[in-house]
Short mmCIF file of C-alpha atoms in Angstrom, two decimals:
data_model
loop_
_atom_site.label_atom_id
_atom_site.label_comp_id
_atom_site.label_asym_id
_atom_site.label_seq_id
_atom_site.Cartn_x
_atom_site.Cartn_y
_atom_site.Cartn_z
CA UNK A 1 188.72 -12.60 -130.39
CA UNK A 2 191.22 -14.86 -132.15
CA UNK A 3 191.77 -17.51 -129.53
CA UNK A 4 188.14 -18.70 -129.28
CA UNK A 5 188.11 -19.01 -133.05
CA UNK A 6 191.16 -21.28 -132.96
CA UNK A 7 189.58 -23.38 -130.22
CA UNK A 8 186.35 -23.64 -132.24
CA UNK A 9 188.30 -24.66 -135.30
CA UNK A 10 190.24 -27.32 -133.38
CA UNK A 11 187.01 -28.73 -131.96
CA UNK A 12 185.46 -28.75 -135.40
CA UNK A 13 188.28 -30.75 -136.88
CA UNK A 14 188.51 -33.36 -134.13
CA UNK A 15 187.59 -36.74 -135.63
CA UNK A 16 184.57 -38.42 -134.02
CA UNK A 17 182.04 -41.05 -134.99
CA UNK A 18 179.35 -40.13 -137.51
CA UNK A 19 175.57 -40.06 -137.17
CA UNK A 20 173.45 -37.99 -134.87
CA UNK A 21 171.87 -39.36 -131.78
CA UNK A 22 168.79 -37.43 -130.74
CA UNK A 23 166.80 -36.32 -133.74
CA UNK A 24 167.80 -32.75 -134.50
CA UNK A 25 164.93 -31.36 -136.43
CA UNK A 26 164.75 -27.77 -135.19
CA UNK A 27 162.02 -25.95 -133.31
CA UNK A 28 159.56 -23.82 -135.28
CA UNK A 29 158.68 -23.66 -138.95
CA UNK A 30 160.37 -20.32 -139.64
CA UNK A 31 163.85 -21.68 -139.00
CA UNK A 32 163.07 -24.91 -140.83
CA UNK A 33 161.74 -23.02 -143.85
CA UNK A 34 165.09 -21.22 -144.01
CA UNK A 35 166.87 -24.55 -144.20
CA UNK A 36 167.87 -24.33 -140.52
CA UNK A 37 170.36 -21.58 -141.43
CA UNK A 38 169.49 -19.79 -138.22
CA UNK A 39 172.60 -19.48 -136.05
CA UNK A 40 173.17 -15.84 -137.00
CA UNK A 41 169.57 -14.96 -137.89
CA UNK A 42 168.28 -16.10 -134.45
CA UNK A 43 166.06 -13.07 -133.79
CA UNK A 44 163.04 -14.84 -132.31
CA UNK A 45 162.25 -17.76 -130.03
CA UNK A 46 163.35 -20.27 -132.69
CA UNK A 47 166.86 -19.37 -131.49
CA UNK A 48 166.30 -21.69 -128.52
CA UNK A 49 167.24 -24.61 -130.74
CA UNK A 50 170.08 -23.12 -132.80
CA UNK A 51 171.79 -20.43 -130.81
CA UNK A 52 170.65 -19.58 -127.27
CA UNK A 53 172.33 -16.17 -127.55
CA UNK A 54 169.70 -15.02 -130.03
CA UNK A 55 167.11 -15.04 -127.27
CA UNK A 56 168.82 -12.09 -125.57
CA UNK A 57 167.39 -9.85 -128.27
CA UNK A 58 163.77 -10.51 -127.35
CA UNK A 59 162.02 -7.42 -126.00
CA UNK A 60 158.82 -9.13 -124.99
CA UNK A 61 157.79 -12.63 -123.93
CA UNK A 62 157.35 -15.14 -126.76
CA UNK A 63 155.64 -18.52 -126.72
CA UNK A 64 156.24 -21.05 -129.48
CA UNK A 65 154.15 -24.14 -130.12
CA UNK A 66 155.08 -26.42 -132.97
CA UNK A 67 153.92 -29.75 -134.37
CA UNK A 68 155.59 -31.78 -137.10
CA UNK A 69 155.15 -34.98 -138.99
CA UNK A 70 158.44 -36.40 -140.18
CA UNK A 71 158.92 -38.26 -143.44
CA UNK A 72 155.25 -38.65 -144.24
CA UNK A 73 154.43 -41.56 -146.53
CA UNK A 74 156.75 -44.35 -145.41
CA UNK A 75 155.30 -47.62 -146.69
CA UNK A 76 155.18 -49.30 -143.29
CA UNK A 77 152.90 -46.46 -142.14
CA UNK A 78 155.42 -45.27 -139.57
CA UNK A 79 154.22 -42.18 -137.80
CA UNK A 80 157.15 -40.03 -136.64
CA UNK A 81 155.86 -36.92 -134.90
CA UNK A 82 157.52 -34.04 -133.09
CA UNK A 83 156.20 -31.41 -130.69
CA UNK A 84 157.96 -28.33 -129.38
CA UNK A 85 156.82 -25.85 -126.78
CA UNK A 86 159.12 -22.99 -125.80
CA UNK A 87 158.68 -19.87 -123.74
CA UNK A 88 161.14 -16.98 -123.39
CA UNK A 89 160.71 -14.25 -120.82
CA UNK A 90 162.77 -11.05 -120.95
CA UNK A 91 163.30 -9.34 -117.62
CA UNK A 92 164.24 -5.66 -117.96
CA UNK A 93 167.95 -5.24 -117.32
CA UNK A 94 168.43 -8.86 -116.28
CA UNK A 95 168.34 -10.83 -119.51
CA UNK A 96 166.01 -13.42 -121.00
CA UNK A 97 164.94 -16.63 -119.28
CA UNK A 98 163.78 -19.61 -121.34
CA UNK A 99 162.03 -22.89 -120.72
CA UNK A 100 161.24 -25.43 -123.41
CA UNK A 101 160.02 -28.97 -123.89
CA UNK A 102 160.13 -31.07 -127.00
CA UNK A 103 159.54 -34.67 -127.90
CA UNK A 104 159.89 -36.82 -130.99
CA UNK A 105 158.04 -40.12 -131.09
CA UNK A 106 157.88 -43.12 -133.35
CA UNK A 107 154.46 -44.37 -132.30
CA UNK A 108 154.74 -46.53 -129.17
CA UNK A 109 158.20 -47.79 -130.12
CA UNK A 110 160.46 -44.87 -129.39
CA UNK A 111 160.38 -41.48 -127.73
CA UNK A 112 162.97 -38.75 -127.23
CA UNK A 113 162.28 -35.88 -124.87
CA UNK A 114 164.27 -32.78 -124.07
CA UNK A 115 163.67 -30.21 -121.37
CA UNK A 116 165.55 -26.94 -121.74
CA UNK A 117 166.25 -24.19 -119.23
CA UNK A 118 168.13 -21.26 -120.64
CA UNK A 119 169.47 -17.83 -119.99
CA UNK A 120 170.63 -15.20 -122.46
CA UNK A 121 171.91 -11.70 -122.04
CA UNK A 122 173.02 -8.65 -124.01
CA UNK A 123 176.61 -8.03 -123.00
CA UNK A 124 176.80 -4.87 -125.07
CA UNK A 125 174.73 -3.24 -127.76
CA UNK A 126 176.13 -5.68 -130.28
CA UNK A 127 177.11 -8.83 -128.39
CA UNK A 128 174.71 -11.41 -127.00
CA UNK A 129 175.54 -14.56 -125.10
CA UNK A 130 173.37 -17.45 -124.05
CA UNK A 131 173.45 -20.87 -122.44
CA UNK A 132 170.91 -23.67 -122.17
CA UNK A 133 170.89 -26.61 -119.81
CA UNK A 134 169.16 -29.66 -121.27
CA UNK A 135 167.79 -32.84 -119.77
CA UNK A 136 167.64 -35.56 -122.41
CA UNK A 137 165.52 -38.65 -122.05
CA UNK A 138 164.81 -41.50 -124.40
CA UNK A 139 162.55 -44.46 -123.90
CA UNK A 140 161.70 -47.60 -125.84
CA UNK A 141 158.37 -49.39 -126.10
CA UNK A 142 159.11 -53.11 -126.23
CA UNK A 143 155.61 -54.37 -125.42
CA UNK A 144 154.86 -55.36 -128.99
CA UNK A 145 157.40 -58.15 -129.32
CA UNK A 146 158.21 -61.08 -126.96
CA UNK A 147 161.71 -61.19 -128.52
CA UNK A 148 162.40 -57.81 -126.95
CA UNK A 149 160.82 -58.63 -123.60
CA UNK A 150 163.45 -61.35 -123.04
CA UNK A 151 166.37 -59.19 -124.17
CA UNK A 152 168.92 -59.06 -121.32
CA UNK A 153 169.64 -55.40 -122.13
CA UNK A 154 166.10 -54.29 -121.31
CA UNK A 155 165.85 -56.71 -118.39
CA UNK A 156 168.93 -55.21 -116.80
CA UNK A 157 168.74 -51.55 -117.81
CA UNK A 158 165.02 -50.95 -118.18
CA UNK A 159 163.72 -49.03 -121.18
CA UNK A 160 164.75 -45.46 -120.26
CA UNK A 161 167.99 -43.53 -120.56
CA UNK A 162 168.76 -40.05 -119.31
CA UNK A 163 171.53 -37.47 -119.62
CA UNK A 164 172.28 -33.81 -119.01
CA UNK A 165 173.55 -31.60 -121.77
CA UNK A 166 174.66 -28.03 -122.40
CA UNK A 167 174.27 -25.58 -125.29
CA UNK A 168 176.29 -22.37 -125.55
CA UNK A 169 175.97 -19.54 -128.03
CA UNK A 170 177.11 -16.10 -129.08
CA UNK A 171 175.65 -13.64 -131.52
CA UNK A 172 177.24 -10.47 -132.79
CA UNK A 173 175.28 -7.76 -134.56
CA UNK A 174 177.98 -6.10 -136.60
CA UNK A 175 175.63 -3.60 -138.19
CA UNK A 176 171.99 -3.31 -139.01
CA UNK A 177 172.51 -5.59 -141.97
CA UNK A 178 175.09 -8.10 -140.83
CA UNK A 179 174.97 -10.53 -137.94
CA UNK A 180 177.21 -13.40 -136.96
CA UNK A 181 176.49 -16.34 -134.74
CA UNK A 182 178.28 -19.32 -133.26
CA UNK A 183 176.99 -22.04 -131.00
CA UNK A 184 178.13 -25.29 -129.46
CA UNK A 185 175.23 -27.66 -128.97
CA UNK A 186 175.54 -30.65 -126.64
CA UNK A 187 178.92 -29.26 -125.70
CA UNK A 188 179.57 -32.10 -123.23
CA UNK A 189 178.61 -34.90 -125.70
CA UNK A 190 176.21 -36.50 -123.21
CA UNK A 191 175.95 -40.27 -123.11
CA UNK A 192 172.38 -41.44 -123.66
CA UNK A 193 173.21 -45.14 -123.94
CA UNK A 194 171.17 -47.78 -122.19
CA UNK A 195 173.89 -50.43 -121.97
CA UNK A 196 176.68 -49.19 -124.23
CA UNK A 197 178.09 -45.72 -124.75
CA UNK A 198 175.79 -43.78 -127.05
CA UNK A 199 176.95 -40.22 -127.20
CA UNK A 200 175.04 -37.31 -128.61
CA UNK A 201 177.73 -35.78 -130.77
CA UNK A 202 178.67 -32.21 -130.11
CA UNK A 203 177.43 -29.89 -132.85
CA UNK A 204 179.33 -26.75 -133.74
CA UNK A 205 177.39 -24.16 -135.65
CA UNK A 206 178.71 -20.99 -137.23
CA UNK A 207 176.56 -18.65 -139.25
CA UNK A 208 176.34 -15.36 -141.08
CA UNK A 209 173.11 -13.41 -141.35
CA UNK A 210 172.41 -10.71 -143.90
CA UNK A 211 169.35 -8.55 -143.30
CA UNK A 212 168.57 -5.99 -145.98
CA UNK A 213 165.13 -4.39 -145.84
CA UNK A 214 162.34 -6.97 -146.07
CA UNK A 215 164.82 -9.85 -146.32
CA UNK A 216 166.68 -12.16 -144.01
CA UNK A 217 169.37 -14.47 -145.32
CA UNK A 218 171.26 -17.09 -143.36
CA UNK A 219 174.34 -19.11 -144.16
CA UNK A 220 175.36 -21.79 -141.67
CA UNK A 221 178.00 -24.42 -141.27
CA UNK A 222 177.12 -27.18 -138.82
CA UNK A 223 179.61 -29.79 -137.77
CA UNK A 224 178.37 -32.86 -135.89
CA UNK A 225 180.99 -35.49 -135.24
CA UNK A 226 182.73 -35.90 -138.58
CA UNK A 227 179.72 -34.63 -140.54
CA UNK A 228 179.67 -31.19 -142.05
CA UNK A 229 176.42 -29.60 -143.19
CA UNK A 230 176.07 -26.45 -145.22
CA UNK A 231 172.73 -24.74 -144.74
CA UNK A 232 171.51 -21.76 -146.73
CA UNK A 233 168.17 -20.00 -146.51
CA UNK A 234 166.32 -16.78 -147.05
CA UNK A 235 162.99 -15.12 -146.58
CA UNK A 236 161.17 -12.11 -147.93
CA UNK A 237 158.45 -10.19 -146.16
CA UNK A 238 155.47 -8.74 -147.97
CA UNK A 239 152.42 -6.60 -147.22
CA UNK A 240 153.95 -4.38 -144.53
CA UNK A 241 155.73 -7.33 -143.05
CA UNK A 242 152.68 -9.38 -142.29
CA UNK A 243 153.41 -12.13 -144.77
CA UNK A 244 156.61 -13.96 -145.65
CA UNK A 245 157.82 -16.61 -148.05
CA UNK A 246 161.04 -18.47 -147.51
CA UNK A 247 163.21 -21.27 -148.78
CA UNK A 248 166.37 -23.10 -147.89
CA UNK A 249 168.76 -25.77 -148.96
CA UNK A 250 170.94 -28.18 -147.04
CA UNK A 251 173.97 -30.07 -148.24
CA UNK A 252 175.63 -32.68 -146.05
CA UNK A 253 179.07 -34.23 -146.25
CA UNK A 254 177.52 -37.68 -146.61
CA UNK A 255 176.05 -36.34 -149.88
CA UNK A 256 172.62 -35.84 -148.36
CA UNK A 257 170.66 -32.91 -149.72
CA UNK A 258 167.37 -31.41 -148.73
CA UNK A 259 165.06 -28.64 -149.79
CA UNK A 260 162.90 -26.47 -147.54
CA UNK A 261 160.06 -24.06 -148.22
CA UNK A 262 157.80 -22.16 -145.86
CA UNK A 263 155.46 -19.26 -145.27
CA UNK A 264 154.36 -17.03 -142.41
CA UNK A 265 151.47 -14.80 -141.57
CA UNK A 266 151.97 -12.55 -138.58
CA UNK A 267 150.54 -9.56 -136.83
CA UNK A 268 151.64 -7.79 -133.68
CA UNK A 269 150.65 -10.66 -131.42
CA UNK A 270 150.32 -13.89 -133.40
CA UNK A 271 152.47 -15.61 -135.93
CA UNK A 272 151.44 -18.68 -137.92
CA UNK A 273 154.11 -20.62 -139.78
CA UNK A 274 154.23 -23.58 -142.08
CA UNK A 275 157.27 -25.30 -143.52
CA UNK A 276 158.13 -28.48 -145.34
CA UNK A 277 161.40 -30.29 -145.77
CA UNK A 278 162.03 -32.69 -148.59
CA UNK A 279 165.05 -35.02 -148.59
CA UNK A 280 166.39 -35.11 -152.14
CA UNK A 281 168.65 -38.09 -151.62
CA UNK A 282 168.31 -41.59 -150.22
CA UNK A 283 164.81 -41.64 -148.83
CA UNK A 284 163.34 -39.55 -151.63
CA UNK A 285 159.89 -40.89 -152.36
CA UNK A 286 158.37 -39.88 -149.04
CA UNK A 287 156.40 -36.65 -149.06
CA UNK A 288 158.78 -35.10 -146.59
CA UNK A 289 158.52 -33.46 -143.20
CA UNK A 290 155.73 -30.98 -142.51
CA UNK A 291 155.53 -28.51 -139.68
CA UNK A 292 153.08 -25.98 -138.30
CA UNK A 293 154.16 -23.58 -135.61
CA UNK A 294 152.56 -20.70 -133.77
CA UNK A 295 154.22 -17.88 -131.92
CA UNK A 296 152.42 -15.60 -129.49
CA UNK A 297 154.10 -12.36 -128.41
CA UNK A 298 152.87 -10.81 -125.19
CA UNK A 299 152.73 -7.13 -124.27
CA UNK A 300 153.39 -4.05 -126.37
CA UNK A 301 156.03 -4.03 -129.06
CA UNK A 302 159.13 -1.96 -128.38
CA UNK A 303 160.62 -0.18 -131.36
CA UNK A 304 164.08 -1.71 -131.44
CA UNK A 305 165.13 -2.17 -135.04
CA UNK A 306 167.36 -5.14 -134.49
CA UNK A 307 164.98 -7.32 -132.58
CA UNK A 308 161.82 -7.16 -134.61
CA UNK A 309 160.61 -5.67 -137.82
CA UNK A 310 161.21 -2.01 -138.64
CA UNK A 311 159.30 0.09 -136.16
CA UNK A 312 157.79 2.63 -138.54
CA UNK A 313 156.05 2.29 -141.89
CA UNK A 314 158.64 2.48 -144.63
CA UNK A 315 159.02 5.78 -146.43
CA UNK A 316 158.66 3.96 -149.68
CA UNK A 317 158.16 7.06 -151.81
CA UNK A 318 161.63 8.40 -151.12
CA UNK A 319 163.36 5.09 -151.53
CA UNK A 320 164.14 4.54 -155.23
CA UNK A 321 166.39 7.59 -155.72
CA UNK A 322 168.07 7.30 -152.38
CA UNK A 323 170.80 4.80 -153.02
CA UNK A 324 173.91 6.96 -152.38
CA UNK A 325 172.10 8.73 -149.60
CA UNK A 326 171.04 5.41 -148.17
CA UNK A 327 174.63 4.24 -148.14
CA UNK A 328 175.73 7.39 -146.37
CA UNK A 329 172.96 7.01 -143.82
CA UNK A 330 173.87 3.41 -143.24
CA UNK A 331 177.49 4.29 -142.76
CA UNK A 332 176.76 7.13 -140.42
CA UNK A 333 174.35 5.03 -138.53
CA UNK A 334 176.83 2.22 -138.12
CA UNK A 335 179.49 4.62 -136.88
CA UNK A 336 177.10 6.15 -134.46
CA UNK A 337 175.97 2.71 -133.41
CA UNK A 338 179.50 1.59 -132.71
CA UNK A 339 180.19 4.70 -130.67
CA UNK A 340 177.33 3.43 -128.52
CA UNK A 341 175.12 6.38 -129.28
CA UNK A 342 176.43 9.37 -127.39
CA UNK A 343 173.35 11.44 -126.79
CA UNK A 344 173.76 15.02 -127.97
CA UNK A 345 171.97 17.20 -125.50
CA UNK A 346 169.45 19.65 -126.86
CA UNK A 347 170.01 23.27 -125.98
CA UNK A 348 167.66 24.44 -123.28
CA UNK A 349 165.94 27.22 -125.17
CA UNK A 350 165.13 24.77 -127.93
CA UNK A 351 163.47 22.25 -125.70
CA UNK A 352 160.05 22.75 -127.17
CA UNK A 353 161.32 22.29 -130.71
CA UNK A 354 163.44 19.17 -130.41
CA UNK A 355 162.99 15.71 -129.07
CA UNK A 356 165.58 13.21 -127.91
CA UNK A 357 164.79 9.66 -128.98
CA UNK A 358 164.40 7.25 -126.10
CA UNK A 359 164.36 3.48 -125.91
CA UNK A 360 161.14 2.09 -127.31
CA UNK A 361 160.37 5.13 -129.47
CA UNK A 362 159.37 5.08 -133.08
CA UNK A 363 158.08 7.85 -135.30
CA UNK A 364 154.48 6.97 -134.63
CA UNK A 365 154.87 6.81 -130.89
CA UNK A 366 156.67 10.17 -130.87
CA UNK A 367 153.91 11.73 -132.96
CA UNK A 368 151.39 10.30 -130.55
CA UNK A 369 153.33 11.63 -127.57
CA UNK A 370 153.87 15.15 -128.91
CA UNK A 371 150.84 15.76 -131.09
CA UNK A 372 148.43 13.18 -129.76
CA UNK A 373 148.10 11.92 -133.33
CA UNK A 374 150.23 9.02 -134.58
CA UNK A 375 149.56 9.85 -138.24
CA UNK A 376 151.62 13.04 -137.86
CA UNK A 377 154.78 10.93 -137.95
CA UNK A 378 155.02 11.99 -141.60
CA UNK A 379 155.68 15.61 -140.58
CA UNK A 380 158.40 14.59 -138.16
CA UNK A 381 159.89 12.40 -140.83
CA UNK A 382 159.99 15.19 -143.39
CA UNK A 383 161.53 17.65 -140.95
CA UNK A 384 164.28 15.17 -140.16
CA UNK A 385 164.65 13.37 -143.46
CA UNK A 386 168.39 13.88 -143.55
CA UNK A 387 169.00 12.14 -140.25
CA UNK A 388 166.40 9.37 -140.20
CA UNK A 389 167.26 6.07 -141.84
CA UNK A 390 165.08 4.62 -144.55
CA UNK A 391 162.26 2.73 -142.91
CA UNK A 392 162.05 5.34 -140.16
CA UNK A 393 164.87 3.82 -138.17
CA UNK A 394 165.73 5.87 -135.10
CA UNK A 395 168.72 5.67 -132.78
CA UNK A 396 168.45 6.11 -129.05
CA UNK A 397 169.75 9.53 -128.11
CA UNK A 398 169.16 10.94 -131.57
CA UNK A 399 167.73 14.47 -131.59
CA UNK A 400 164.77 15.18 -133.83
CA UNK A 401 163.42 18.51 -134.91
CA UNK A 402 159.76 18.75 -134.07
CA UNK A 403 157.98 20.97 -136.63
CA UNK B 1 139.01 -37.35 -186.35
CA UNK B 2 139.17 -41.03 -185.57
CA UNK B 3 141.13 -40.39 -182.39
CA UNK B 4 138.64 -37.77 -181.31
CA UNK B 5 135.85 -40.26 -181.75
CA UNK B 6 137.75 -42.86 -179.69
CA UNK B 7 138.37 -40.31 -176.98
CA UNK B 8 134.72 -39.40 -176.87
CA UNK B 9 133.69 -43.04 -176.68
CA UNK B 10 136.12 -43.57 -173.82
CA UNK B 11 134.88 -40.49 -172.04
CA UNK B 12 131.28 -41.69 -172.33
CA UNK B 13 132.34 -45.08 -171.04
CA UNK B 14 134.07 -43.53 -168.03
CA UNK B 15 131.02 -41.38 -167.35
CA UNK B 16 128.83 -44.45 -167.58
CA UNK B 17 131.02 -46.29 -165.10
CA UNK B 18 131.03 -43.29 -162.76
CA UNK B 19 127.25 -43.19 -163.00
CA UNK B 20 127.18 -46.79 -161.89
CA UNK B 21 126.22 -48.41 -165.19
CA UNK B 22 127.89 -51.60 -166.27
CA UNK B 23 129.94 -51.02 -169.38
CA UNK B 24 128.10 -52.88 -172.10
CA UNK B 25 129.93 -52.29 -175.31
CA UNK B 26 133.35 -51.64 -173.81
CA UNK B 27 134.43 -55.22 -173.35
CA UNK B 28 138.02 -54.16 -173.98
CA UNK B 29 138.06 -52.10 -170.76
CA UNK B 30 137.12 -54.93 -168.44
CA UNK B 31 139.54 -57.20 -170.23
CA UNK B 32 142.40 -54.90 -169.19
CA UNK B 33 141.73 -55.52 -165.52
CA UNK B 34 144.00 -58.33 -164.33
CA UNK B 35 142.41 -61.55 -163.24
CA UNK B 36 142.66 -62.19 -159.50
CA UNK B 37 146.34 -62.82 -159.01
CA UNK B 38 147.35 -65.50 -156.53
CA UNK B 39 150.26 -63.39 -155.21
CA UNK B 40 151.09 -59.71 -155.59
CA UNK B 41 154.67 -60.34 -156.60
CA UNK B 42 157.38 -58.86 -154.42
CA UNK B 43 155.91 -58.02 -150.99
CA UNK B 44 157.12 -57.48 -147.47
CA UNK B 45 155.93 -60.12 -145.06
CA UNK B 46 157.52 -59.21 -141.77
CA UNK B 47 160.16 -57.64 -139.57
CA UNK B 48 161.82 -59.33 -136.57
CA UNK B 49 162.22 -58.10 -133.90
CA UNK B 50 159.41 -55.56 -134.17
CA UNK B 51 161.20 -52.36 -135.21
CA UNK B 52 163.59 -52.26 -132.24
CA UNK B 53 166.89 -54.13 -132.00
CA UNK B 54 169.88 -54.11 -129.67
CA UNK B 55 173.16 -54.69 -131.51
CA UNK B 56 175.43 -55.31 -128.51
CA UNK B 57 176.85 -58.73 -129.30
CA UNK B 58 174.96 -60.60 -126.58
CA UNK B 59 173.34 -62.87 -129.14
CA UNK B 60 169.84 -61.53 -128.51
CA UNK B 61 168.26 -59.18 -131.03
CA UNK B 62 171.66 -58.17 -132.39
CA UNK B 63 170.32 -58.03 -135.93
CA UNK B 64 167.03 -56.86 -137.38
CA UNK B 65 165.66 -58.84 -140.31
CA UNK B 66 163.14 -57.82 -142.96
CA UNK B 67 161.28 -60.69 -144.64
CA UNK B 68 159.92 -60.62 -148.17
CA UNK B 69 157.90 -62.79 -150.50
CA UNK B 70 159.54 -62.94 -153.92
CA UNK B 71 157.58 -65.47 -156.03
CA UNK B 72 159.08 -64.35 -159.32
CA UNK B 73 162.65 -64.28 -158.03
CA UNK B 74 162.90 -60.66 -159.02
CA UNK B 75 166.15 -58.80 -158.69
CA UNK B 76 166.29 -56.57 -155.64
CA UNK B 77 167.83 -53.37 -156.94
CA UNK B 78 168.26 -51.60 -153.62
CA UNK B 79 168.40 -52.67 -149.98
CA UNK B 80 169.79 -49.88 -147.85
CA UNK B 81 169.55 -48.05 -144.56
CA UNK B 82 169.48 -44.25 -144.29
CA UNK B 83 169.32 -41.89 -141.39
CA UNK B 84 166.47 -39.40 -140.98
CA UNK B 85 168.28 -36.71 -142.92
CA UNK B 86 168.39 -38.99 -145.95
CA UNK B 87 172.10 -39.75 -145.68
CA UNK B 88 173.21 -43.26 -146.60
CA UNK B 89 174.23 -45.40 -143.63
CA UNK B 90 174.69 -49.01 -144.77
CA UNK B 91 173.70 -51.71 -147.24
CA UNK B 92 171.41 -54.40 -145.86
CA UNK B 93 172.96 -57.86 -145.94
CA UNK B 94 171.31 -61.10 -147.04
CA UNK B 95 169.42 -62.60 -144.10
CA UNK B 96 169.55 -66.18 -142.88
CA UNK B 97 166.65 -67.29 -145.07
CA UNK B 98 165.93 -66.58 -148.72
CA UNK B 99 164.48 -63.16 -149.57
CA UNK B 100 165.33 -61.68 -146.22
CA UNK B 101 167.56 -58.69 -145.47
CA UNK B 102 169.39 -58.01 -142.26
CA UNK B 103 171.10 -55.06 -140.57
CA UNK B 104 173.58 -55.41 -137.74
CA UNK B 105 173.50 -51.74 -136.70
CA UNK B 106 176.83 -50.88 -138.30
CA UNK B 107 177.47 -48.24 -140.91
CA UNK B 108 179.14 -48.90 -144.24
CA UNK B 109 182.53 -48.29 -142.61
CA UNK B 110 181.87 -50.94 -139.96
CA UNK B 111 181.40 -48.42 -137.12
CA UNK B 112 178.52 -48.79 -134.68
CA UNK B 113 175.67 -46.47 -135.71
CA UNK B 114 174.33 -44.26 -132.94
CA UNK B 115 171.08 -45.17 -131.21
CA UNK B 116 167.92 -43.80 -132.79
CA UNK B 117 165.56 -44.09 -135.74
CA UNK B 118 166.74 -45.23 -139.17
CA UNK B 119 164.93 -45.72 -142.46
CA UNK B 120 165.22 -48.83 -144.63
CA UNK B 121 164.48 -48.79 -148.32
CA UNK B 122 164.13 -51.91 -150.43
CA UNK B 123 163.23 -51.86 -154.08
CA UNK B 124 162.28 -54.60 -156.54
CA UNK B 125 159.84 -54.85 -159.44
CA UNK B 126 159.62 -51.05 -159.35
CA UNK B 127 158.06 -51.29 -155.90
CA UNK B 128 159.59 -49.51 -152.95
CA UNK B 129 159.32 -50.68 -149.37
CA UNK B 130 160.30 -48.06 -146.82
CA UNK B 131 159.99 -48.06 -143.08
CA UNK B 132 161.60 -47.38 -139.74
CA UNK B 133 163.86 -49.36 -137.43
CA UNK B 134 165.22 -48.32 -134.04
CA UNK B 135 168.77 -48.98 -132.86
CA UNK B 136 169.23 -49.28 -129.08
CA UNK B 137 172.68 -48.85 -127.61
#
């Protein structure tokens, strides 16, 4: 584990020219609302832009559509707009396949487009890896000015440039609460120049995610060329995890700072997000960047705790007094988790009275299966209170007493 | 009490104007409106070439120039280029004619800035002029 870290560190410290080619403005509004601190959080399709490894955790297909207006209110009425469409498709036992398209345009003057094809996979219960191949294209609209039409550069090279690029990522779920992520974006520093070299600088991202109940926090370091950005963000879910508010802050080594806020409404299938980003330095005075994004999730939700929200309604009543107990449960759960869940086999004569948790189960689905009534999950919960985590978290292979 | 009365009078006046009536008694209000000014003070008049320039040293479109009208010779307090994240890139230099500002596509350290969209910001007379330029490499 140590050698890759040293390599990453060496890459991060290598001196290269400043300023980012290709506008890096993220994918959906959830990640943006968290200040782009998403390398370790990466638990939904937004990961496609920050850490391809995060996609390996998806249990059902997700489609993201996003539209943004950048730096609204520039006095020359510039209209900078960005679109993002991404689709991730998990195939049972084979990993997650991704395709995405995004463009950023400055009216008819300038357009950047990226096509992404990606693959991500769970290497173990805790480790995910991913890679994305990118085709970058930029084009210039020079029709508006005769000065540009006679420019030898455009006469010789045309108005389009293309390059291939590669993103790599890893994500490690240390426990239910802690995740770590690292990614190398544009690992090959592709040259998108028309006449001269114009490299997209390699970006190295490293992040820590902290995920206590109802919260997600991200802390990222992003190094592009000689720039270093610190990104911090968090979100809180409300109303049985249908509604979220979030915020984030970015601090760059060229003393640029920005503030992000956002909100989400979601149900089992749809998610609607809004976020805004406000630069606090330099170009302050615009009304910032605004983004709407939609996510559609196809098929039935599987009850994996680490990929989506907690599978069962929280046992809120028992929560306040449970702190020491909670800690013990967490600890036990982590130990069990790291032992890769050895299933303890139920004794034969007890078969009718116990149930072994299988992949995709949650308390409600078990109650439905055994009693034909999902609301009876409460009884199962009470009979097994000492071995079920707060929030009804179950482990595959865990044996439950069925009252 | 006097101020309350003034406020009320003003409120009535505003209501009257909103209702489409000509203010009759409030001569002081119309007097505050400036007479038609010949020029609007510091204003942007142009940008050449149009947004896009190619700083490659071939003598064609190597510099982008922003032109301004500055009838009162006001002090320009800021003339800078930023990238889209709001980070400072370079100061604009004086252009070849008066009241013009030019950028040669280099950052403050003299290194060639990467291709892409940049934001200029020029401020004088408490007026800000912001907009986009595109560097082609």
